[in-house]
mmCIF file of C-alpha atoms in Angstrom:
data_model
loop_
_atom_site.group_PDB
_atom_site.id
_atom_site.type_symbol
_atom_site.label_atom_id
_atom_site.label_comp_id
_atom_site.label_asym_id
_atom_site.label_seq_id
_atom_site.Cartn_x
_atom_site.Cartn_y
_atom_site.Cartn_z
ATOM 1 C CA UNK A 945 135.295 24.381 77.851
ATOM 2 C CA UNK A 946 134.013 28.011 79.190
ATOM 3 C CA UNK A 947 136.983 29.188 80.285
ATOM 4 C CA UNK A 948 138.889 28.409 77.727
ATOM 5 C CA UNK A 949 137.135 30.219 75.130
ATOM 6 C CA UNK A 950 136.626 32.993 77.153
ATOM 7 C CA UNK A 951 140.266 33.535 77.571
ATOM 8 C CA UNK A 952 140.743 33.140 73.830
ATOM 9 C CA UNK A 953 137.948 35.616 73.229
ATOM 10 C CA UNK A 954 139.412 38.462 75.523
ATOM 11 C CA UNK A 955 139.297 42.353 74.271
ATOM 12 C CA UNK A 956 136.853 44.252 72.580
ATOM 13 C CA UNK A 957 134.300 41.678 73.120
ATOM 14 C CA UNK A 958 134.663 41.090 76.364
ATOM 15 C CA UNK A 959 133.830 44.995 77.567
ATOM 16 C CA UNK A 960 130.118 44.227 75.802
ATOM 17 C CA UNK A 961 129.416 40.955 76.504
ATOM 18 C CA UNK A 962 129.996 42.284 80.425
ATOM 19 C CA UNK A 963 127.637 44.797 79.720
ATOM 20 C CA UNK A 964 124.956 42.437 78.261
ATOM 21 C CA UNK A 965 125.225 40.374 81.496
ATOM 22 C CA UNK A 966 125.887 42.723 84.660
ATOM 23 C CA UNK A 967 122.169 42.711 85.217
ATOM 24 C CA UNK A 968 121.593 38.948 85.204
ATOM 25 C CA UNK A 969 122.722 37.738 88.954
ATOM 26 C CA UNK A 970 120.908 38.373 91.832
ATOM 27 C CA UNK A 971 119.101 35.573 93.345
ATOM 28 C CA UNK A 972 117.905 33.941 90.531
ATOM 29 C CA UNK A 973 118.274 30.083 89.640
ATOM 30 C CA UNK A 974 116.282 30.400 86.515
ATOM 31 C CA UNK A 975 117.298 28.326 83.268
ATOM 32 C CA UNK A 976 118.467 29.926 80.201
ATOM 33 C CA UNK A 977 118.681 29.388 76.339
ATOM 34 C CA UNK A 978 121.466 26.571 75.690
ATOM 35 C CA UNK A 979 123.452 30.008 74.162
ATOM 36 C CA UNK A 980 123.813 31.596 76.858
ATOM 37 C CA UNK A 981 124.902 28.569 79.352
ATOM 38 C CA UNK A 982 128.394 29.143 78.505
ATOM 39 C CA UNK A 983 128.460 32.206 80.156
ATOM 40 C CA UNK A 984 127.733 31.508 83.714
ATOM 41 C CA UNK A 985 129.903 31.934 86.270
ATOM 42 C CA UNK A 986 130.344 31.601 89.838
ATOM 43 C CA UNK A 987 126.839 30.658 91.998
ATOM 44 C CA UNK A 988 126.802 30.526 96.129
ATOM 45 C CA UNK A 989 124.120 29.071 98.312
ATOM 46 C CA UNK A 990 123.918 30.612 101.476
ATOM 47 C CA UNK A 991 124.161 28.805 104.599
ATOM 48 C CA UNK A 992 121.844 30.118 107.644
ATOM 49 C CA UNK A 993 121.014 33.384 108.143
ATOM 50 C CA UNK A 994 121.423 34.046 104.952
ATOM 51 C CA UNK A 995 122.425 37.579 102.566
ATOM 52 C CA UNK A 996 122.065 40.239 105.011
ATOM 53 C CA UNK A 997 123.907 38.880 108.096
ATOM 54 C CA UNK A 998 126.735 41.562 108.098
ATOM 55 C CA UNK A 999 129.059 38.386 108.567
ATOM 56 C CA UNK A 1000 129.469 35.298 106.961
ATOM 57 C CA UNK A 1001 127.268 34.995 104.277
ATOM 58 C CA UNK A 1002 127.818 39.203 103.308
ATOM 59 C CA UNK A 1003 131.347 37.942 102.517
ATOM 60 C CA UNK A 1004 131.129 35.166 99.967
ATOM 61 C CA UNK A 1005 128.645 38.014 98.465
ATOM 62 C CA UNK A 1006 131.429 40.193 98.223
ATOM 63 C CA UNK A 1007 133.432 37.575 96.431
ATOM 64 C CA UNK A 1008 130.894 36.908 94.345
ATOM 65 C CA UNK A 1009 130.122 40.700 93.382
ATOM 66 C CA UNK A 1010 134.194 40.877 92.722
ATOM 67 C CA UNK A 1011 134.201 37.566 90.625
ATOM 68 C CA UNK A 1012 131.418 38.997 88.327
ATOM 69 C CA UNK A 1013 132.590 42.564 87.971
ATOM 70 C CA UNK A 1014 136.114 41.408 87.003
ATOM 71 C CA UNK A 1015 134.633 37.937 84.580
ATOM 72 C CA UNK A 1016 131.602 39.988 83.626
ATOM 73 C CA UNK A 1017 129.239 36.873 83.639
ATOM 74 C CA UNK A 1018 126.671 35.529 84.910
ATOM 75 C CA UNK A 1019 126.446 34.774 88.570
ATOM 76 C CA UNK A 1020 123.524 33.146 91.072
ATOM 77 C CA UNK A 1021 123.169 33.721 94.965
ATOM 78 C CA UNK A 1022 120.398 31.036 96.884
ATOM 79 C CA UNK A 1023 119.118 31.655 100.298
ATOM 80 C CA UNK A 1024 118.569 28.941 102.447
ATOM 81 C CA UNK A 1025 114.977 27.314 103.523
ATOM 82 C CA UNK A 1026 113.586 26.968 107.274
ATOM 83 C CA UNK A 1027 114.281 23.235 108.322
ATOM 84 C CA UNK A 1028 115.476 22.173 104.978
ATOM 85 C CA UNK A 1029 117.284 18.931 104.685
ATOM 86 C CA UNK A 1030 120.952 17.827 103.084
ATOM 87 C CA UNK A 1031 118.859 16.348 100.231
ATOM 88 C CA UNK A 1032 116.632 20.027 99.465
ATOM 89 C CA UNK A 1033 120.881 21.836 99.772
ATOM 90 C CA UNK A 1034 122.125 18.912 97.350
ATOM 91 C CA UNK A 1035 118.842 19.920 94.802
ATOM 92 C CA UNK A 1036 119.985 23.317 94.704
ATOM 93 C CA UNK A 1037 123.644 22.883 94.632
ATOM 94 C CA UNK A 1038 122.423 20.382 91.470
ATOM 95 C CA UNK A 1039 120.216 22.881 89.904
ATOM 96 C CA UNK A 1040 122.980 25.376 89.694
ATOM 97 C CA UNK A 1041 125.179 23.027 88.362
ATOM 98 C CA UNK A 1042 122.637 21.949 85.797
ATOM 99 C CA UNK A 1043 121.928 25.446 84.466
ATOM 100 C CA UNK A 1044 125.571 25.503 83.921
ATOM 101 C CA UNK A 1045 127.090 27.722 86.849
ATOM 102 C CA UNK A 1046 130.877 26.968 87.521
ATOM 103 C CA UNK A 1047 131.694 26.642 90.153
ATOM 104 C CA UNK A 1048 129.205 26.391 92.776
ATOM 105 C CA UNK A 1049 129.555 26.882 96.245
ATOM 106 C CA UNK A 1050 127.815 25.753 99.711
ATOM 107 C CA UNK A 1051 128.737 28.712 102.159
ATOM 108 C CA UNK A 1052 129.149 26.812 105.350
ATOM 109 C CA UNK A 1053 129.679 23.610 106.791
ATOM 110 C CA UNK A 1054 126.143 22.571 106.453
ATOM 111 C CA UNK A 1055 126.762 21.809 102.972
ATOM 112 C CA UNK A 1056 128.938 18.843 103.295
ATOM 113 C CA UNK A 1057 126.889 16.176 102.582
ATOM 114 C CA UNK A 1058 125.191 17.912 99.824
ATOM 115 C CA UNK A 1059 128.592 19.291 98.054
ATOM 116 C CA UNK A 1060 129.876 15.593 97.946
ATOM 117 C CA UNK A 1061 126.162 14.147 96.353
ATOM 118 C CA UNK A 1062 126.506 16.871 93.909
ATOM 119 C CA UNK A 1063 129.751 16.460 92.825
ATOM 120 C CA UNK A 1064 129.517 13.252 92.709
ATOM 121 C CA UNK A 1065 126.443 13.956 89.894
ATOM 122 C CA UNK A 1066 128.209 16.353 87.682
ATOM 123 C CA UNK A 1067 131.870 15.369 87.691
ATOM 124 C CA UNK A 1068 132.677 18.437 85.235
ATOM 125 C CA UNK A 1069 131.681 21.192 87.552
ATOM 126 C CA UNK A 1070 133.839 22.802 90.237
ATOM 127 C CA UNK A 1071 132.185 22.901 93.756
ATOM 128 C CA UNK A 1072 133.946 24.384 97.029
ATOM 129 C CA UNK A 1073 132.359 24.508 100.388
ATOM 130 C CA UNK A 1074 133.400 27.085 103.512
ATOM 131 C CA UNK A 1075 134.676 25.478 106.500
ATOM 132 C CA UNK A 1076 134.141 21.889 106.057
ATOM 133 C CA UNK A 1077 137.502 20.233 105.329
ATOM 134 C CA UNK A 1078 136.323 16.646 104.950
ATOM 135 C CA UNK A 1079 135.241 16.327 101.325
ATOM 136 C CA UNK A 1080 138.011 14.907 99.010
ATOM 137 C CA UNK A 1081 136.905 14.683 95.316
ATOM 138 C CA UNK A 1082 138.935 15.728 91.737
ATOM 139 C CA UNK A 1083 136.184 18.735 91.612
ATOM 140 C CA UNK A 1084 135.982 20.021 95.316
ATOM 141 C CA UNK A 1085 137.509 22.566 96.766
ATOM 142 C CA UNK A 1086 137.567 22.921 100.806
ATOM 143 C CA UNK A 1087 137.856 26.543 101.599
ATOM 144 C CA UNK A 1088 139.144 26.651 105.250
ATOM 145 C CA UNK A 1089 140.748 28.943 107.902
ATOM 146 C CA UNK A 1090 142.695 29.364 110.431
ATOM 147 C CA UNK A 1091 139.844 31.005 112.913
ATOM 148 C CA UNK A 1092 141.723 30.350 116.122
ATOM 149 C CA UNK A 1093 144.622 32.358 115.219
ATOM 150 C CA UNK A 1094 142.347 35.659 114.676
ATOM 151 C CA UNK A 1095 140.743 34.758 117.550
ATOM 152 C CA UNK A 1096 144.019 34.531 119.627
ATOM 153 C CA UNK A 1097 144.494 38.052 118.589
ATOM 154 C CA UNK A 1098 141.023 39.108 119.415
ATOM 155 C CA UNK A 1099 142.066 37.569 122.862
ATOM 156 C CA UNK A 1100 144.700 39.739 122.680
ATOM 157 C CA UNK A 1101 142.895 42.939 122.069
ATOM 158 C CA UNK A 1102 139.959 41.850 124.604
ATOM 159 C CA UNK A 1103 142.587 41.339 127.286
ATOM 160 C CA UNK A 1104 144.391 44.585 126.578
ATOM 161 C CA UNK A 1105 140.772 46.437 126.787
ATOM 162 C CA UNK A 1106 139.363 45.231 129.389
ATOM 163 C CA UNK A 1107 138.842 47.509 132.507
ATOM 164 C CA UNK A 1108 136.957 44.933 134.818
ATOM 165 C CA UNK A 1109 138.947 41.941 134.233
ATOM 166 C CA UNK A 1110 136.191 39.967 132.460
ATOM 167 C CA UNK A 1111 135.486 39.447 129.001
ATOM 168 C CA UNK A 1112 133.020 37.481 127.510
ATOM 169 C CA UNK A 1113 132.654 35.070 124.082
ATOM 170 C CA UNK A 1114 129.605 34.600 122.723
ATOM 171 C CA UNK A 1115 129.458 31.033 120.160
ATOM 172 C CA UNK A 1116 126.123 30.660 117.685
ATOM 173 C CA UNK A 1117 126.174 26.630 118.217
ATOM 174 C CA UNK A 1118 128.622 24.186 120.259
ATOM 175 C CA UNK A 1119 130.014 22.600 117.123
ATOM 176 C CA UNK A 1120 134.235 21.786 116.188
ATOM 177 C CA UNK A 1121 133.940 24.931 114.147
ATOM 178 C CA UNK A 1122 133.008 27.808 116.979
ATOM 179 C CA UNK A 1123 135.268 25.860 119.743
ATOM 180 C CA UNK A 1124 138.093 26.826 117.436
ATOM 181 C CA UNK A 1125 137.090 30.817 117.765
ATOM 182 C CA UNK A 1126 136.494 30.073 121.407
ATOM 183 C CA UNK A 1127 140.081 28.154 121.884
ATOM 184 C CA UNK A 1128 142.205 30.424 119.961
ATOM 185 C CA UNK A 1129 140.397 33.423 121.839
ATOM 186 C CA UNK A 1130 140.257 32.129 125.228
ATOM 187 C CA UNK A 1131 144.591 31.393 125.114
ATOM 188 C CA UNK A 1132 144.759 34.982 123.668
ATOM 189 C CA UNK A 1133 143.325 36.599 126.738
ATOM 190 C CA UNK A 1134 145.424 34.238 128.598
ATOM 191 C CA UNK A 1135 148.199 34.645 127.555
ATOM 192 C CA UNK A 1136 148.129 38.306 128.062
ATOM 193 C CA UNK A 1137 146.571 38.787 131.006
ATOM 194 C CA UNK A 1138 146.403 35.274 133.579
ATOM 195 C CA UNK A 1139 143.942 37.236 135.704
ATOM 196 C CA UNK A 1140 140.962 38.239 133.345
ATOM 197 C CA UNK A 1141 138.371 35.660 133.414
ATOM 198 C CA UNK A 1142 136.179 34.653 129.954
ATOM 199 C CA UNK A 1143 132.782 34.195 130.514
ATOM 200 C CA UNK A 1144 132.467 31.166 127.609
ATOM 201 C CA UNK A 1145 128.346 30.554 125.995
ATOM 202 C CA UNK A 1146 127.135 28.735 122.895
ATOM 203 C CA UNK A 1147 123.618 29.743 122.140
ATOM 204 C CA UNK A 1148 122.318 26.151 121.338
ATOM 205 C CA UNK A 1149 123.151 23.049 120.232
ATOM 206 C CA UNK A 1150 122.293 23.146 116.710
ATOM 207 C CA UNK A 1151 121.822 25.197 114.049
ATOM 208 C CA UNK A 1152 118.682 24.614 113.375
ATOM 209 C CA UNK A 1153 117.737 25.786 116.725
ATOM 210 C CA UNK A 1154 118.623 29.875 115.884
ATOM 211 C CA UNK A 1155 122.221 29.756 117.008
ATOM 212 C CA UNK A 1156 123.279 31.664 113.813
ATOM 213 C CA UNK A 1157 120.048 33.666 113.043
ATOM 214 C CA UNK A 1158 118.572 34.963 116.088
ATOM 215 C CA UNK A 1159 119.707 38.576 116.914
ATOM 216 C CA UNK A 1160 117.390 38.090 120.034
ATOM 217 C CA UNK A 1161 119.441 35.307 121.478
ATOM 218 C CA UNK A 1162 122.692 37.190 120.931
ATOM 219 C CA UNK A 1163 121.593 40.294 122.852
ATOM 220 C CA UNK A 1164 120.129 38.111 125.807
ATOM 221 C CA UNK A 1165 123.049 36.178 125.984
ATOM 222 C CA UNK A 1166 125.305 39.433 125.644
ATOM 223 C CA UNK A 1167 123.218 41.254 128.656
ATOM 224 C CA UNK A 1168 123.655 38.085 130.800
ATOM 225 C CA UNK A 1169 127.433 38.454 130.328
ATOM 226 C CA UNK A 1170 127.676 42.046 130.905
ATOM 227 C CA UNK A 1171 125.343 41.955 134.145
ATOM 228 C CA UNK A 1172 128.605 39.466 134.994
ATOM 229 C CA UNK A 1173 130.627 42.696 134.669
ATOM 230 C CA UNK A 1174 132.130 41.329 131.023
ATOM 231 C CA UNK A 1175 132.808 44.944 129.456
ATOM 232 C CA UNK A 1176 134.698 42.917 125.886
ATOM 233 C CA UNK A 1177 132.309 40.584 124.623
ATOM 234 C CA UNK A 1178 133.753 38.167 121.316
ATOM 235 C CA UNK A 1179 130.560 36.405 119.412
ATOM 236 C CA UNK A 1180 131.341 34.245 116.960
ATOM 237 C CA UNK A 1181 127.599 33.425 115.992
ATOM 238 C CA UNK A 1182 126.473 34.729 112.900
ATOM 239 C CA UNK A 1183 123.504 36.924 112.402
ATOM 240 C CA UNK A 1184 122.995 36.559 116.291
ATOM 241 C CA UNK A 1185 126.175 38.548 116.558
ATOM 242 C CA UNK A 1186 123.855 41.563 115.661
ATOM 243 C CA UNK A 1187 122.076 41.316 119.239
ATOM 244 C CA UNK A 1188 125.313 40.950 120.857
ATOM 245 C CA UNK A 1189 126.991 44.388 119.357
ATOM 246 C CA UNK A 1190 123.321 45.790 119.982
ATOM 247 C CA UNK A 1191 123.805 45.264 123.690
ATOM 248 C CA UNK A 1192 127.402 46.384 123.888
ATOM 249 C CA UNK A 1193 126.680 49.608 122.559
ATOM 250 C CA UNK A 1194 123.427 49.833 124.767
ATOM 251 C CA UNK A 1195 125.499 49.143 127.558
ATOM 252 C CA UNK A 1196 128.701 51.279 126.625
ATOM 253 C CA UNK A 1197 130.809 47.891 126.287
ATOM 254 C CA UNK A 1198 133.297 46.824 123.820
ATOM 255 C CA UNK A 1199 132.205 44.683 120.695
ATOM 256 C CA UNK A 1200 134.663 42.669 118.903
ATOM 257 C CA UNK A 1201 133.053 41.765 115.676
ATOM 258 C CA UNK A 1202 134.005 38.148 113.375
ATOM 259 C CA UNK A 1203 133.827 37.302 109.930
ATOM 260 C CA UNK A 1204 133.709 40.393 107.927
ATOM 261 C CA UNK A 1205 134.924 43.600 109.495
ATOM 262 C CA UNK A 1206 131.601 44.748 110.780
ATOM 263 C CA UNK A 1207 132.533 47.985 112.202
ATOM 264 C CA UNK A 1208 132.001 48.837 108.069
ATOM 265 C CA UNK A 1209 128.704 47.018 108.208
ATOM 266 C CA UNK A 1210 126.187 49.560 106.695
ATOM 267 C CA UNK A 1211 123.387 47.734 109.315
ATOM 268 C CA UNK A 1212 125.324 48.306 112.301
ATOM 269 C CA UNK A 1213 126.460 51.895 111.569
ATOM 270 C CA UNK A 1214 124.744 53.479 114.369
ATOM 271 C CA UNK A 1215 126.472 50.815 116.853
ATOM 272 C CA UNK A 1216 130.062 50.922 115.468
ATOM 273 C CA UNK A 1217 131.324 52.801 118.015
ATOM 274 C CA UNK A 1218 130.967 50.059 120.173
ATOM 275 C CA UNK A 1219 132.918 47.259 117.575
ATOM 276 C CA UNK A 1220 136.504 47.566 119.003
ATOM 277 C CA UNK A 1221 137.826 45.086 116.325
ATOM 278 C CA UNK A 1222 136.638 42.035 113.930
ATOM 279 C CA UNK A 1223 138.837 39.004 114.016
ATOM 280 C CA UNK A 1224 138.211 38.609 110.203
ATOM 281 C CA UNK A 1225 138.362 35.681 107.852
ATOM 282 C CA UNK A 1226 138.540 36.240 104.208
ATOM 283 C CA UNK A 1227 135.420 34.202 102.777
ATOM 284 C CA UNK A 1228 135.342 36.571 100.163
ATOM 285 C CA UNK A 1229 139.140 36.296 99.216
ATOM 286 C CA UNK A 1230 138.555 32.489 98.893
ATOM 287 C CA UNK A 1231 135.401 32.589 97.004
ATOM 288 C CA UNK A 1232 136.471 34.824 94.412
ATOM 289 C CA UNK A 1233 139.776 32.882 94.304
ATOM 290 C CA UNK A 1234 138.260 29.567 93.643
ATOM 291 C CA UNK A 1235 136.517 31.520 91.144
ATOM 292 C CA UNK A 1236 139.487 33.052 89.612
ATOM 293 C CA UNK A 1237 140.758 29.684 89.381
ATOM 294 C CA UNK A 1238 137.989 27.737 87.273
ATOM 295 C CA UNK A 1239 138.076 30.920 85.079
ATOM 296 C CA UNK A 1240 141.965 30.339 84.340
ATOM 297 C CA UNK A 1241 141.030 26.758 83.746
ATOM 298 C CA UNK A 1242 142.888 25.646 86.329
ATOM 299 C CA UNK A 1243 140.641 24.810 89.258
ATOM 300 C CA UNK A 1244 141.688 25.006 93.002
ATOM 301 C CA UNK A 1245 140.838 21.407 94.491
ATOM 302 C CA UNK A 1246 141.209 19.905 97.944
ATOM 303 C CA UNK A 1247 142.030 21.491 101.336
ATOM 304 C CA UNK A 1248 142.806 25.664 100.577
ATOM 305 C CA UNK A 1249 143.074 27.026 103.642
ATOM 306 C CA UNK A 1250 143.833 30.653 104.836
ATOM 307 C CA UNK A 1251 145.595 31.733 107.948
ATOM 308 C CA UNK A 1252 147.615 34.975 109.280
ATOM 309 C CA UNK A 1253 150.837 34.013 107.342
ATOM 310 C CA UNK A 1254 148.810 33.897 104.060
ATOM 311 C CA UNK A 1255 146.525 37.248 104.823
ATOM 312 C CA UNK A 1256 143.387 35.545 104.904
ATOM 313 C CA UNK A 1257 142.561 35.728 108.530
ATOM 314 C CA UNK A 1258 143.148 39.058 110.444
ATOM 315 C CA UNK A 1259 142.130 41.614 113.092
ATOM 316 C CA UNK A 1260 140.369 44.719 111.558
ATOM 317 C CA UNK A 1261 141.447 48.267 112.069
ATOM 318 C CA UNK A 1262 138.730 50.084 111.282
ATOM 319 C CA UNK A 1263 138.000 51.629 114.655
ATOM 320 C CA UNK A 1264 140.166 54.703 115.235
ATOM 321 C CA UNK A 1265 140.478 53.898 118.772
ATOM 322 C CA UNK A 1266 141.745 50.227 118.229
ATOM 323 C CA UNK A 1267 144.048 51.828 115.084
ATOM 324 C CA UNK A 1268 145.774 54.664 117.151
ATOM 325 C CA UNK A 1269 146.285 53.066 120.638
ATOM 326 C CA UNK A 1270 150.260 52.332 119.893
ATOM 327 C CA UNK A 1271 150.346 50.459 123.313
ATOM 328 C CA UNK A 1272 147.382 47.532 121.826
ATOM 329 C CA UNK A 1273 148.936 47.601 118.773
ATOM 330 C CA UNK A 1274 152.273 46.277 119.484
ATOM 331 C CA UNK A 1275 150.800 43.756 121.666
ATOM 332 C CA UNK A 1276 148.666 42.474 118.992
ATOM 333 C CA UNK A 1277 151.561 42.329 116.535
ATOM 334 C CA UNK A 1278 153.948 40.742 118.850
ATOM 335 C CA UNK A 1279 151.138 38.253 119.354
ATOM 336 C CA UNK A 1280 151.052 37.782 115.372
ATOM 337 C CA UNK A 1281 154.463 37.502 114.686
ATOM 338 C CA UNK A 1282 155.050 34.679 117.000
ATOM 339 C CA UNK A 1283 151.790 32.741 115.465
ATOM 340 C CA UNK A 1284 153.240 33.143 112.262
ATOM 341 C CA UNK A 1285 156.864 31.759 113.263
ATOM 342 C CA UNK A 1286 155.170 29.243 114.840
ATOM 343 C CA UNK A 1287 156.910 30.219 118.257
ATOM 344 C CA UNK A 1288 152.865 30.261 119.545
ATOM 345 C CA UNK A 1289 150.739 27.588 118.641
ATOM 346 C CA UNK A 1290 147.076 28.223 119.042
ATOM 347 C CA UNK A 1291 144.879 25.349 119.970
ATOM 348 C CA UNK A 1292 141.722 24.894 118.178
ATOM 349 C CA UNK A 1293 139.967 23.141 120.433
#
């Protein structure tokens, strides 16, 4: 096995064969000589929207990026096609896993049906999947998280920030998945404040539709909710979250960011005065954990799921003016501390 020997062949040769092979990810699928097959690593596929969303998919890249520095293999990141089908995401989940990348992982819950077909194809092979916890198989590892309890304490924040007693959440598509972000933020604002209203929309139905890819739709839907008098506005959506921070900052609103802490997003630099927070989950932790794992030879299967007790979900404090107001910061750790004792239980639906 791979990780076996690589263990056993730690030390001097390990500093040059990580030289040898830092230049070989990138998006490449491309087969290589039977020699070199035992030296691949960790490969993603990308769910919609794709490398460059400042969310979502930015974060398994950045567990990716950590997995190769610190294995020094080779690694493989696939975008996703326009209207593709679970049989074209189960191809390239089985091409990576034919070249002889381990593991492989679908980034999103798109990527159930194809994760369980492949797996089911090359038994030998580690596969995980983000957000889906359905999949049960010796060689499949469900990376899940708590969303709804970083959204509580987004609710928190939004509730606490709010001057006009309206706040709005913005959700890419109406699926299970975003009604836990809206749930868990929705009783957050609650909670603190009974008489600030949410102003709740889902951007369409499906995915295929735009609902994570269409910075356009986030902005219109963000302007709608501001004209509404919403001066916090939550979007859980993706790429589309772009439009939505777009039209806070035009509009001198509040911004609370998701996924990755996008107030640190390179692409949104010029609007991160307006990101008041990111209710964070740790895609990238997981990723490179799962990674970690096969590499140790002792590969994470089944449900692994990350919440606030564990770290891997979280409320950014980037923002200097989120960091050093003492007043919303003891609110939002109160908040936490009773999540995590369980004496508040955040719905998810």
């Amino acid at each position: 096995m791979r990780r076996i020997s690589r263990i056993t062949v730690a030390g001097a040769a390990t500093a040059s064969l990580a030289l040898a092979l830092s230049a070989c990810g990138g998006t490449s699928t491309s087969s290589s000589s039977s020699d070199s097959k035992g030296d691949k690593g960790l490969a993603i596929a990308y769910d919609v929207g794709g490398k460059g969303d400042q969310s979502f998919n930015d974060a398994a890249y950045a567990g990716l990026e950590q997995a190769k520095k610190e294995f020094g293999y080779e690694t493989a990141d696939v975008e996703p096609t326009d209207g593709e089908t679970d049989a074209d995401k189960e191809q390239r989940l089985v091409s990576l896993a034919k070249q002889g990348y381990n593991p492989v992982v679908g980034v999103g819950y798109a990527y159930a049906a194809a994760v369980k077909g492949a797996a089911e194809k090359y038994p030998d092979t580690t596969f995980g999947i983000v957000d889906d916890a359905t999949i049960e198989a010796d060689n499949v590892a469900d990376l899940v998280f708590s969303e709804e309890q970083a959204s509580y304490l987004a609710g928190v924040a939004a509730a606490e920030s709010t001057k006009t007693n309206v706040v709005g959440f913005v959700g890419g598509v109406d699926i299970p998945l975003i009604h836990k972000f809206r749930a868990g933020f929705e009783q957050g604002v609650k909670d603190t404040d009974p008489k600030v209203k949410v102003i709740p929309q889902f951007l369409t139905q499906t995915a295929e539709e735009g609902g994570f890819s269409s910075p356009d739709k986030g902005k219109s839907a963000a302007e709608g909710q501001i004209e509404k008098k919403a001066d916090v506005i939550y979007a859980a959506a993706g790429l589309s979250g772009q439009g939505v921070i777009e039209a806070a900052a035009a509009n001198k609103v509040w911004a609370i960011g998701v996924d990755s802490d996008q107030y640190k997003q390179e692409a949104l630099a010029k609007y991160k005065d307006s990101i008041l927070t990111s209710a964070m989950k740790d895609v990238a932790k997981a990723v490179y954990n799962l990674a970690k794992s096969v590499e140790e030879g002792k590969p994470a299967t089944g449900i692994v799921k990350g919440d606030l007790k564990t770290g891997e979900v979280s409320l950014s404090n980037s923002n200097p003016k989120f960091a050093d107001d003492a007043e919303l910061q003891e609110a939002i750790e109160t908040a936490k501390e009773k999540i995590v004792s369980g004496e508040i239980k955040v719905k998810s639906s």
